[in-house]
Amino acid sequence: AQSVTQLGSHVSVSEGALVLLRCNYSSSVPPYLFWYVQYPNQGLQLLLKYTTGATLVKGINGFEAEFKKSETSFHLTKPSAHMSDAAEYFCAVNAGKSTFGDGTTLTVKP
Amino acid sequence: DTGVSQDPRHKITKRGQNVTFRCDPISEHNRLYWYRQTLGQGPEFLTYFQNEAQLEKSRLLSDRFSAERPKGSFSTLEIQRTEQGDSAMYLCASSPWTGGYGYTFGSGTRLTVV
């Protein structure tokens, strides 16, 4: 069995501020972990992934995430938010098929 | 490759009618997935295929839902006797056979049952 919990359905930051989107997972096997981004009226797009090896992974658009096994977490960060980052973000765990969290809507204020 | 294509983009149907959606995955991808997404929720797993074999179907899925992937290429998802609760975005995704690559999603088919 596997599940994902995203803490905070809405996060609002100012442009230039740190972005932190939280994700905790459970999995009965070593997980693959993913973050996807969904812009309005578009499909989900892969942002970054963790499979094995280095626990800090970098993705597109300056985002990165750190896999912490002891905390069962895979939080997404970006040092400086840009207006174009406003979107919905989904964390997913995969052990065969992916299970998604309910998403976090990121708003970026000018 | 043009990515994952879904058709139609939007479908409005009357309650009780049957609908069918089509998904064309990335040609090199062995796996094809169907998910359903409603407002404020993450994608919910429906079923997936490896080549032409349907490997898993969600236990939450009623018998009104059926999916096929003949010859391991495109896939269709059919909903019979639609209900208002079926209104949602239906997402198709594909991946290479191993899950570690992540999914490539299509833009989805938005179904409205009136």
PDB file of C-alpha atoms in Angstrom:
ATOM      1  CA  ALA A   1       0.000   0.000   0.000  1.00  0.00           C
ATOM      2  CA  GLN A   2       1.130   3.537  -0.667  1.00  0.00           C
ATOM      3  CA  SER A   3      -0.191   7.012   0.049  1.00  0.00           C
ATOM      4  CA  VAL A   4       0.775  10.671  -0.195  1.00  0.00           C
ATOM      5  CA  THR A   5      -0.114  13.584   2.062  1.00  0.00           C
ATOM      6  CA  GLN A   6       0.482  17.151   0.922  1.00  0.00           C
ATOM      7  CA  LEU A   7       0.306  19.574   3.824  1.00  0.00           C
ATOM      8  CA  GLY A   8      -1.402  22.805   2.842  1.00  0.00           C
ATOM      9  CA  SER A   9      -3.798  22.887  -0.076  1.00  0.00           C
ATOM     10  CA  HIS A  10      -2.898  26.528  -0.724  1.00  0.00           C
ATOM     11  CA  VAL A  11       0.444  28.279  -0.315  1.00  0.00           C
ATOM     12  CA  SER A  12       0.986  31.962  -1.029  1.00  0.00           C
ATOM     13  CA  VAL A  13       4.396  33.609  -1.296  1.00  0.00           C
ATOM     14  CA  SER A  14       5.737  36.918  -2.502  1.00  0.00           C
ATOM     15  CA  GLU A  15       7.786  37.090  -5.663  1.00  0.00           C
ATOM     16  CA  GLY A  16      11.418  36.445  -4.759  1.00  0.00           C
ATOM     17  CA  ALA A  17      10.571  34.569  -1.571  1.00  0.00           C
ATOM     18  CA  LEU A  18      11.371  30.951  -0.751  1.00  0.00           C
ATOM     19  CA  VAL A  19       8.893  28.340  -1.948  1.00  0.00           C
ATOM     20  CA  LEU A  20       8.350  25.283   0.281  1.00  0.00           C
ATOM     21  CA  LEU A  21       5.704  22.710  -0.600  1.00  0.00           C
ATOM     22  CA  ARG A  22       5.422  19.767   1.764  1.00  0.00           C
ATOM     23  CA  CYS A  23       4.941  16.103   0.899  1.00  0.00           C
ATOM     24  CA  ASN A  24       4.933  13.052   3.130  1.00  0.00           C
ATOM     25  CA  TYR A  25       4.500   9.544   1.803  1.00  0.00           C
ATOM     26  CA  SER A  26       4.034   5.983   2.907  1.00  0.00           C
ATOM     27  CA  SER A  27       5.139   2.957   0.952  1.00  0.00           C
ATOM     28  CA  SER A  28       5.666  -0.702   1.796  1.00  0.00           C
ATOM     29  CA  VAL A  29       8.578  -0.895  -0.669  1.00  0.00           C
ATOM     30  CA  PRO A  30      11.420   1.503  -1.502  1.00  0.00           C
ATOM     31  CA  PRO A  31       9.634   4.303  -3.280  1.00  0.00           C
ATOM     32  CA  TYR A  32      10.107   6.308  -6.398  1.00  0.00           C
ATOM     33  CA  LEU A  33       8.974   9.874  -5.674  1.00  0.00           C
ATOM     34  CA  PHE A  34       7.870  12.562  -8.076  1.00  0.00           C
ATOM     35  CA  TRP A  35       6.676  16.139  -8.225  1.00  0.00           C
ATOM     36  CA  TYR A  36       4.416  17.238 -11.067  1.00  0.00           C
ATOM     37  CA  VAL A  37       3.187  20.726 -11.941  1.00  0.00           C
ATOM     38  CA  GLN A  38      -0.143  21.551 -13.559  1.00  0.00           C
ATOM     39  CA  TYR A  39      -0.717  24.948 -15.123  1.00  0.00           C
ATOM     40  CA  PRO A  40      -4.293  26.075 -15.802  1.00  0.00           C
ATOM     41  CA  ASN A  41      -5.974  24.130 -18.600  1.00  0.00           C
ATOM     42  CA  GLN A  42      -2.898  21.970 -19.150  1.00  0.00           C
ATOM     43  CA  GLY A  43      -1.892  18.405 -18.329  1.00  0.00           C
ATOM     44  CA  LEU A  44       0.475  17.451 -15.544  1.00  0.00           C
ATOM     45  CA  GLN A  45       4.160  17.913 -16.305  1.00  0.00           C
ATOM     46  CA  LEU A  46       7.006  16.116 -14.543  1.00  0.00           C
ATOM     47  CA  LEU A  47       9.037  18.560 -12.448  1.00  0.00           C
ATOM     48  CA  LEU A  48      11.556  16.204 -10.849  1.00  0.00           C
ATOM     49  CA  LYS A  49      11.973  12.681  -9.528  1.00  0.00           C
ATOM     50  CA  TYR A  50      13.849  10.598  -6.991  1.00  0.00           C
ATOM     51  CA  THR A  51      14.616   6.972  -7.762  1.00  0.00           C
ATOM     52  CA  THR A  52      17.904   5.958  -6.120  1.00  0.00           C
ATOM     53  CA  GLY A  53      21.219   7.577  -5.271  1.00  0.00           C
ATOM     54  CA  ALA A  54      21.578  11.244  -4.391  1.00  0.00           C
ATOM     55  CA  THR A  55      18.792  12.318  -2.073  1.00  0.00           C
ATOM     56  CA  LEU A  56      18.777  15.934  -3.251  1.00  0.00           C
ATOM     57  CA  VAL A  57      17.349  16.084  -6.749  1.00  0.00           C
ATOM     58  CA  LYS A  58      17.081  19.056  -9.058  1.00  0.00           C
ATOM     59  CA  GLY A  59      14.347  19.636 -11.570  1.00  0.00           C
ATOM     60  CA  ILE A  60      13.191  22.137 -14.109  1.00  0.00           C
ATOM     61  CA  ASN A  61      12.615  25.829 -13.451  1.00  0.00           C
ATOM     62  CA  GLY A  62      14.987  25.943 -10.467  1.00  0.00           C
ATOM     63  CA  PHE A  63      13.012  23.551  -8.246  1.00  0.00           C
ATOM     64  CA  GLU A  64      14.626  20.905  -6.096  1.00  0.00           C
ATOM     65  CA  ALA A  65      13.492  18.313  -3.568  1.00  0.00           C
ATOM     66  CA  GLU A  66      15.171  16.255  -0.876  1.00  0.00           C
ATOM     67  CA  PHE A  67      14.296  12.658  -0.074  1.00  0.00           C
ATOM     68  CA  LYS A  68      14.416  12.038   3.680  1.00  0.00           C
ATOM     69  CA  LYS A  69      13.734   8.394   4.411  1.00  0.00           C
ATOM     70  CA  SER A  70      13.695   8.830   8.199  1.00  0.00           C
ATOM     71  CA  GLU A  71      10.998  11.492   7.897  1.00  0.00           C
ATOM     72  CA  THR A  72       9.202   9.844   4.920  1.00  0.00           C
ATOM     73  CA  SER A  73       9.256  13.243   3.277  1.00  0.00           C
ATOM     74  CA  PHE A  74       9.969  14.687  -0.145  1.00  0.00           C
ATOM     75  CA  HIS A  75       9.475  18.446   0.179  1.00  0.00           C
ATOM     76  CA  LEU A  76       9.760  20.708  -2.862  1.00  0.00           C
ATOM     77  CA  THR A  77      11.686  23.974  -2.659  1.00  0.00           C
ATOM     78  CA  LYS A  78      12.720  26.901  -4.804  1.00  0.00           C
ATOM     79  CA  PRO A  79      14.933  29.675  -3.429  1.00  0.00           C
ATOM     80  CA  SER A  80      13.197  32.538  -5.210  1.00  0.00           C
ATOM     81  CA  ALA A  81       9.613  32.441  -6.472  1.00  0.00           C
ATOM     82  CA  HIS A  82       8.673  33.850  -9.849  1.00  0.00           C
ATOM     83  CA  MET A  83       5.229  34.871 -11.007  1.00  0.00           C
ATOM     84  CA  SER A  84       5.331  32.096 -13.594  1.00  0.00           C
ATOM     85  CA  ASP A  85       5.574  29.490 -10.804  1.00  0.00           C
ATOM     86  CA  ALA A  86       1.912  29.993  -9.946  1.00  0.00           C
ATOM     87  CA  ALA A  87       0.315  26.596 -10.575  1.00  0.00           C
ATOM     88  CA  GLU A  88      -0.888  23.454  -8.834  1.00  0.00           C
ATOM     89  CA  TYR A  89       1.769  21.019  -7.657  1.00  0.00           C
ATOM     90  CA  PHE A  90       1.280  17.322  -7.058  1.00  0.00           C
ATOM     91  CA  CYS A  91       3.520  14.903  -5.188  1.00  0.00           C
ATOM     92  CA  ALA A  92       3.361  11.237  -6.197  1.00  0.00           C
ATOM     93  CA  VAL A  93       4.764   7.939  -4.961  1.00  0.00           C
ATOM     94  CA  ASN A  94       5.267   5.021  -7.306  1.00  0.00           C
ATOM     95  CA  ALA A  95       5.691   1.380  -6.513  1.00  0.00           C
ATOM     96  CA  GLY A  96       4.187  -0.043  -9.707  1.00  0.00           C
ATOM     97  CA  LYS A  97       1.627   2.639 -10.334  1.00  0.00           C
ATOM     98  CA  SER A  98       1.654   6.179  -8.993  1.00  0.00           C
ATOM     99  CA  THR A  99      -0.482   7.439  -6.135  1.00  0.00           C
ATOM    100  CA  PHE A 100      -0.908  11.201  -6.077  1.00  0.00           C
ATOM    101  CA  GLY A 101      -1.507  13.683  -3.323  1.00  0.00           C
ATOM    102  CA  ASP A 102      -4.400  16.122  -3.478  1.00  0.00           C
ATOM    103  CA  GLY A 103      -2.173  18.936  -4.661  1.00  0.00           C
ATOM    104  CA  THR A 104      -1.015  22.326  -3.430  1.00  0.00           C
ATOM    105  CA  THR A 105      -1.981  25.495  -5.239  1.00  0.00           C
ATOM    106  CA  LEU A 106       0.885  27.980  -5.265  1.00  0.00           C
ATOM    107  CA  THR A 107       0.042  31.665  -5.549  1.00  0.00           C
ATOM    108  CA  VAL A 108       2.827  34.181  -6.147  1.00  0.00           C
ATOM    109  CA  LYS A 109       2.135  37.777  -5.143  1.00  0.00           C
ATOM    110  CA  PRO A 110       3.909  40.649  -6.875  1.00  0.00           C
TER     111      PRO A 110
ATOM    112  CA  ASP B   1       6.966  12.519 -31.142  1.00  0.00           C
ATOM    113  CA  THR B   2       4.012  14.765 -30.278  1.00  0.00           C
ATOM    114  CA  GLY B   3       3.539  13.441 -26.751  1.00  0.00           C
ATOM    115  CA  VAL B   4       0.376  11.895 -25.347  1.00  0.00           C
ATOM    116  CA  SER B   5      -2.799  12.811 -27.222  1.00  0.00           C
ATOM    117  CA  GLN B   6      -6.329  12.556 -25.884  1.00  0.00           C
ATOM    118  CA  ASP B   7      -9.551  12.920 -27.780  1.00  0.00           C
ATOM    119  CA  PRO B   8     -11.949  14.591 -27.336  1.00  0.00           C
ATOM    120  CA  ARG B   9     -10.837  17.483 -25.133  1.00  0.00           C
ATOM    121  CA  HIS B  10     -14.361  18.056 -23.897  1.00  0.00           C
ATOM    122  CA  LYS B  11     -17.469  15.895 -23.846  1.00  0.00           C
ATOM    123  CA  ILE B  12     -20.932  16.825 -22.666  1.00  0.00           C
ATOM    124  CA  THR B  13     -23.382  13.955 -22.447  1.00  0.00           C
ATOM    125  CA  LYS B  14     -26.799  13.236 -21.020  1.00  0.00           C
ATOM    126  CA  ARG B  15     -27.134  10.945 -18.054  1.00  0.00           C
ATOM    127  CA  GLY B  16     -27.536   7.349 -19.152  1.00  0.00           C
ATOM    128  CA  GLN B  17     -25.589   7.710 -22.394  1.00  0.00           C
ATOM    129  CA  ASN B  18     -22.370   5.836 -23.170  1.00  0.00           C
ATOM    130  CA  VAL B  19     -19.142   7.698 -23.870  1.00  0.00           C
ATOM    131  CA  THR B  20     -15.766   6.611 -25.192  1.00  0.00           C
ATOM    132  CA  PHE B  21     -12.447   8.401 -24.899  1.00  0.00           C
ATOM    133  CA  ARG B  22      -9.263   7.747 -26.823  1.00  0.00           C
ATOM    134  CA  CYS B  23      -5.638   8.050 -25.789  1.00  0.00           C
ATOM    135  CA  ASP B  24      -2.585   7.832 -28.050  1.00  0.00           C
ATOM    136  CA  PRO B  25       0.560   7.371 -25.945  1.00  0.00           C
ATOM    137  CA  ILE B  26       4.169   8.053 -26.820  1.00  0.00           C
ATOM    138  CA  SER B  27       4.966   5.288 -29.275  1.00  0.00           C
ATOM    139  CA  GLU B  28       8.017   3.929 -27.419  1.00  0.00           C
ATOM    140  CA  HIS B  29       6.168   3.672 -24.086  1.00  0.00           C
ATOM    141  CA  ASN B  30       4.990   0.228 -23.003  1.00  0.00           C
ATOM    142  CA  ARG B  31       2.821   1.382 -20.130  1.00  0.00           C
ATOM    143  CA  LEU B  32      -0.400   3.341 -20.396  1.00  0.00           C
ATOM    144  CA  TYR B  33      -2.419   4.646 -17.452  1.00  0.00           C
ATOM    145  CA  TRP B  34      -5.872   6.104 -16.974  1.00  0.00           C
ATOM    146  CA  TYR B  35      -6.603   8.445 -14.075  1.00  0.00           C
ATOM    147  CA  ARG B  36      -9.597  10.541 -13.085  1.00  0.00           C
ATOM    148  CA  GLN B  37      -9.314  13.982 -11.513  1.00  0.00           C
ATOM    149  CA  THR B  38     -12.025  16.032  -9.858  1.00  0.00           C
ATOM    150  CA  LEU B  39     -11.804  19.611  -8.608  1.00  0.00           C
ATOM    151  CA  GLY B  40      -9.565  19.939  -5.584  1.00  0.00           C
ATOM    152  CA  GLN B  41      -8.349  16.361  -5.757  1.00  0.00           C
ATOM    153  CA  GLY B  42      -5.279  14.684  -7.112  1.00  0.00           C
ATOM    154  CA  PRO B  43      -5.433  12.194  -9.967  1.00  0.00           C
ATOM    155  CA  GLU B  44      -7.157   8.964  -8.917  1.00  0.00           C
ATOM    156  CA  PHE B  45      -5.939   5.708 -10.455  1.00  0.00           C
ATOM    157  CA  LEU B  46      -8.378   3.852 -12.712  1.00  0.00           C
ATOM    158  CA  THR B  47      -6.404   1.243 -14.628  1.00  0.00           C
ATOM    159  CA  TYR B  48      -3.162   0.571 -16.451  1.00  0.00           C
ATOM    160  CA  PHE B  49      -1.761  -1.517 -19.269  1.00  0.00           C
ATOM    161  CA  GLN B  50       1.587  -2.955 -20.132  1.00  0.00           C
ATOM    162  CA  ASN B  51       1.511  -3.347 -23.881  1.00  0.00           C
ATOM    163  CA  GLU B  52      -1.945  -4.854 -24.566  1.00  0.00           C
ATOM    164  CA  ALA B  53      -2.334  -6.507 -21.158  1.00  0.00           C
ATOM    165  CA  GLN B  54      -4.495  -4.769 -18.559  1.00  0.00           C
ATOM    166  CA  LEU B  55      -2.493  -5.326 -15.396  1.00  0.00           C
ATOM    167  CA  GLU B  56      -4.642  -3.642 -12.771  1.00  0.00           C
ATOM    168  CA  LYS B  57      -8.028  -2.050 -12.409  1.00  0.00           C
ATOM    169  CA  SER B  58      -9.067   0.025  -9.430  1.00  0.00           C
ATOM    170  CA  ARG B  59     -11.476  -1.698  -7.071  1.00  0.00           C
ATOM    171  CA  LEU B  60     -13.284   1.632  -6.843  1.00  0.00           C
ATOM    172  CA  LEU B  61     -14.173   1.367 -10.508  1.00  0.00           C
ATOM    173  CA  SER B  62     -17.642   0.121 -11.235  1.00  0.00           C
ATOM    174  CA  ASP B  63     -18.460  -2.383 -13.957  1.00  0.00           C
ATOM    175  CA  ARG B  64     -19.715   0.508 -16.073  1.00  0.00           C
ATOM    176  CA  PHE B  65     -16.088   1.395 -16.834  1.00  0.00           C
ATOM    177  CA  SER B  66     -14.024  -0.601 -19.305  1.00  0.00           C
ATOM    178  CA  ALA B  67     -10.726   0.036 -21.011  1.00  0.00           C
ATOM    179  CA  GLU B  68      -8.880  -1.590 -23.868  1.00  0.00           C
ATOM    180  CA  ARG B  69      -5.521  -1.279 -25.512  1.00  0.00           C
ATOM    181  CA  PRO B  70      -5.631  -3.397 -28.646  1.00  0.00           C
ATOM    182  CA  LYS B  71      -2.235  -4.235 -30.121  1.00  0.00           C
ATOM    183  CA  GLY B  72      -0.525  -2.279 -27.377  1.00  0.00           C
ATOM    184  CA  SER B  73      -0.895   1.053 -29.117  1.00  0.00           C
ATOM    185  CA  PHE B  74      -3.776   3.479 -28.471  1.00  0.00           C
ATOM    186  CA  SER B  75      -6.258   2.905 -25.673  1.00  0.00           C
ATOM    187  CA  THR B  76      -9.964   3.567 -25.212  1.00  0.00           C
ATOM    188  CA  LEU B  77     -11.894   4.155 -22.008  1.00  0.00           C
ATOM    189  CA  GLU B  78     -15.643   3.566 -22.170  1.00  0.00           C
ATOM    190  CA  ILE B  79     -18.189   4.594 -19.572  1.00  0.00           C
ATOM    191  CA  GLN B  80     -21.611   3.014 -19.942  1.00  0.00           C
ATOM    192  CA  ARG B  81     -24.839   4.491 -18.567  1.00  0.00           C
ATOM    193  CA  THR B  82     -23.130   7.666 -17.405  1.00  0.00           C
ATOM    194  CA  GLU B  83     -24.087   9.246 -14.087  1.00  0.00           C
ATOM    195  CA  GLN B  84     -23.602  12.798 -12.865  1.00  0.00           C
ATOM    196  CA  GLY B  85     -20.904  11.562 -10.508  1.00  0.00           C
ATOM    197  CA  ASP B  86     -18.825  10.550 -13.521  1.00  0.00           C
ATOM    198  CA  SER B  87     -18.249  14.216 -14.365  1.00  0.00           C
ATOM    199  CA  ALA B  88     -14.491  14.723 -14.081  1.00  0.00           C
ATOM    200  CA  MET B  89     -11.287  15.167 -16.023  1.00  0.00           C
ATOM    201  CA  TYR B  90     -10.054  11.856 -17.416  1.00  0.00           C
ATOM    202  CA  LEU B  91      -6.285  11.762 -17.754  1.00  0.00           C
ATOM    203  CA  CYS B  92      -4.155   9.414 -19.790  1.00  0.00           C
ATOM    204  CA  ALA B  93      -0.435   8.972 -19.208  1.00  0.00           C
ATOM    205  CA  SER B  94       2.299   6.764 -20.569  1.00  0.00           C
ATOM    206  CA  SER B  95       5.749   5.678 -19.429  1.00  0.00           C
ATOM    207  CA  PRO B  96       8.476   3.229 -20.327  1.00  0.00           C
ATOM    208  CA  TRP B  97       7.969  -0.136 -18.687  1.00  0.00           C
ATOM    209  CA  THR B  98       9.757   0.830 -15.500  1.00  0.00           C
ATOM    210  CA  GLY B  99       8.059   3.296 -13.164  1.00  0.00           C
ATOM    211  CA  GLY B 100      11.201   5.220 -12.359  1.00  0.00           C
ATOM    212  CA  TYR B 101      10.862   7.449 -15.411  1.00  0.00           C
ATOM    213  CA  GLY B 102       7.676   9.154 -14.300  1.00  0.00           C
ATOM    214  CA  TYR B 103       4.644   9.733 -16.467  1.00  0.00           C
ATOM    215  CA  THR B 104       4.003  11.832 -19.534  1.00  0.00           C
ATOM    216  CA  PHE B 105       0.425  13.053 -19.330  1.00  0.00           C
ATOM    217  CA  GLY B 106      -1.990  14.080 -22.012  1.00  0.00           C
ATOM    218  CA  SER B 107      -4.114  17.206 -21.648  1.00  0.00           C
ATOM    219  CA  GLY B 108      -7.102  15.195 -20.519  1.00  0.00           C
ATOM    220  CA  THR B 109     -10.737  14.796 -21.539  1.00  0.00           C
ATOM    221  CA  ARG B 110     -13.212  16.814 -19.508  1.00  0.00           C
ATOM    222  CA  LEU B 111     -16.520  14.960 -19.150  1.00  0.00           C
ATOM    223  CA  THR B 112     -19.677  16.739 -18.091  1.00  0.00           C
ATOM    224  CA  VAL B 113     -22.777  14.625 -17.475  1.00  0.00           C
ATOM    225  CA  VAL B 114     -26.005  16.635 -17.491  1.00  0.00           C
TER     226      VAL B 114
END
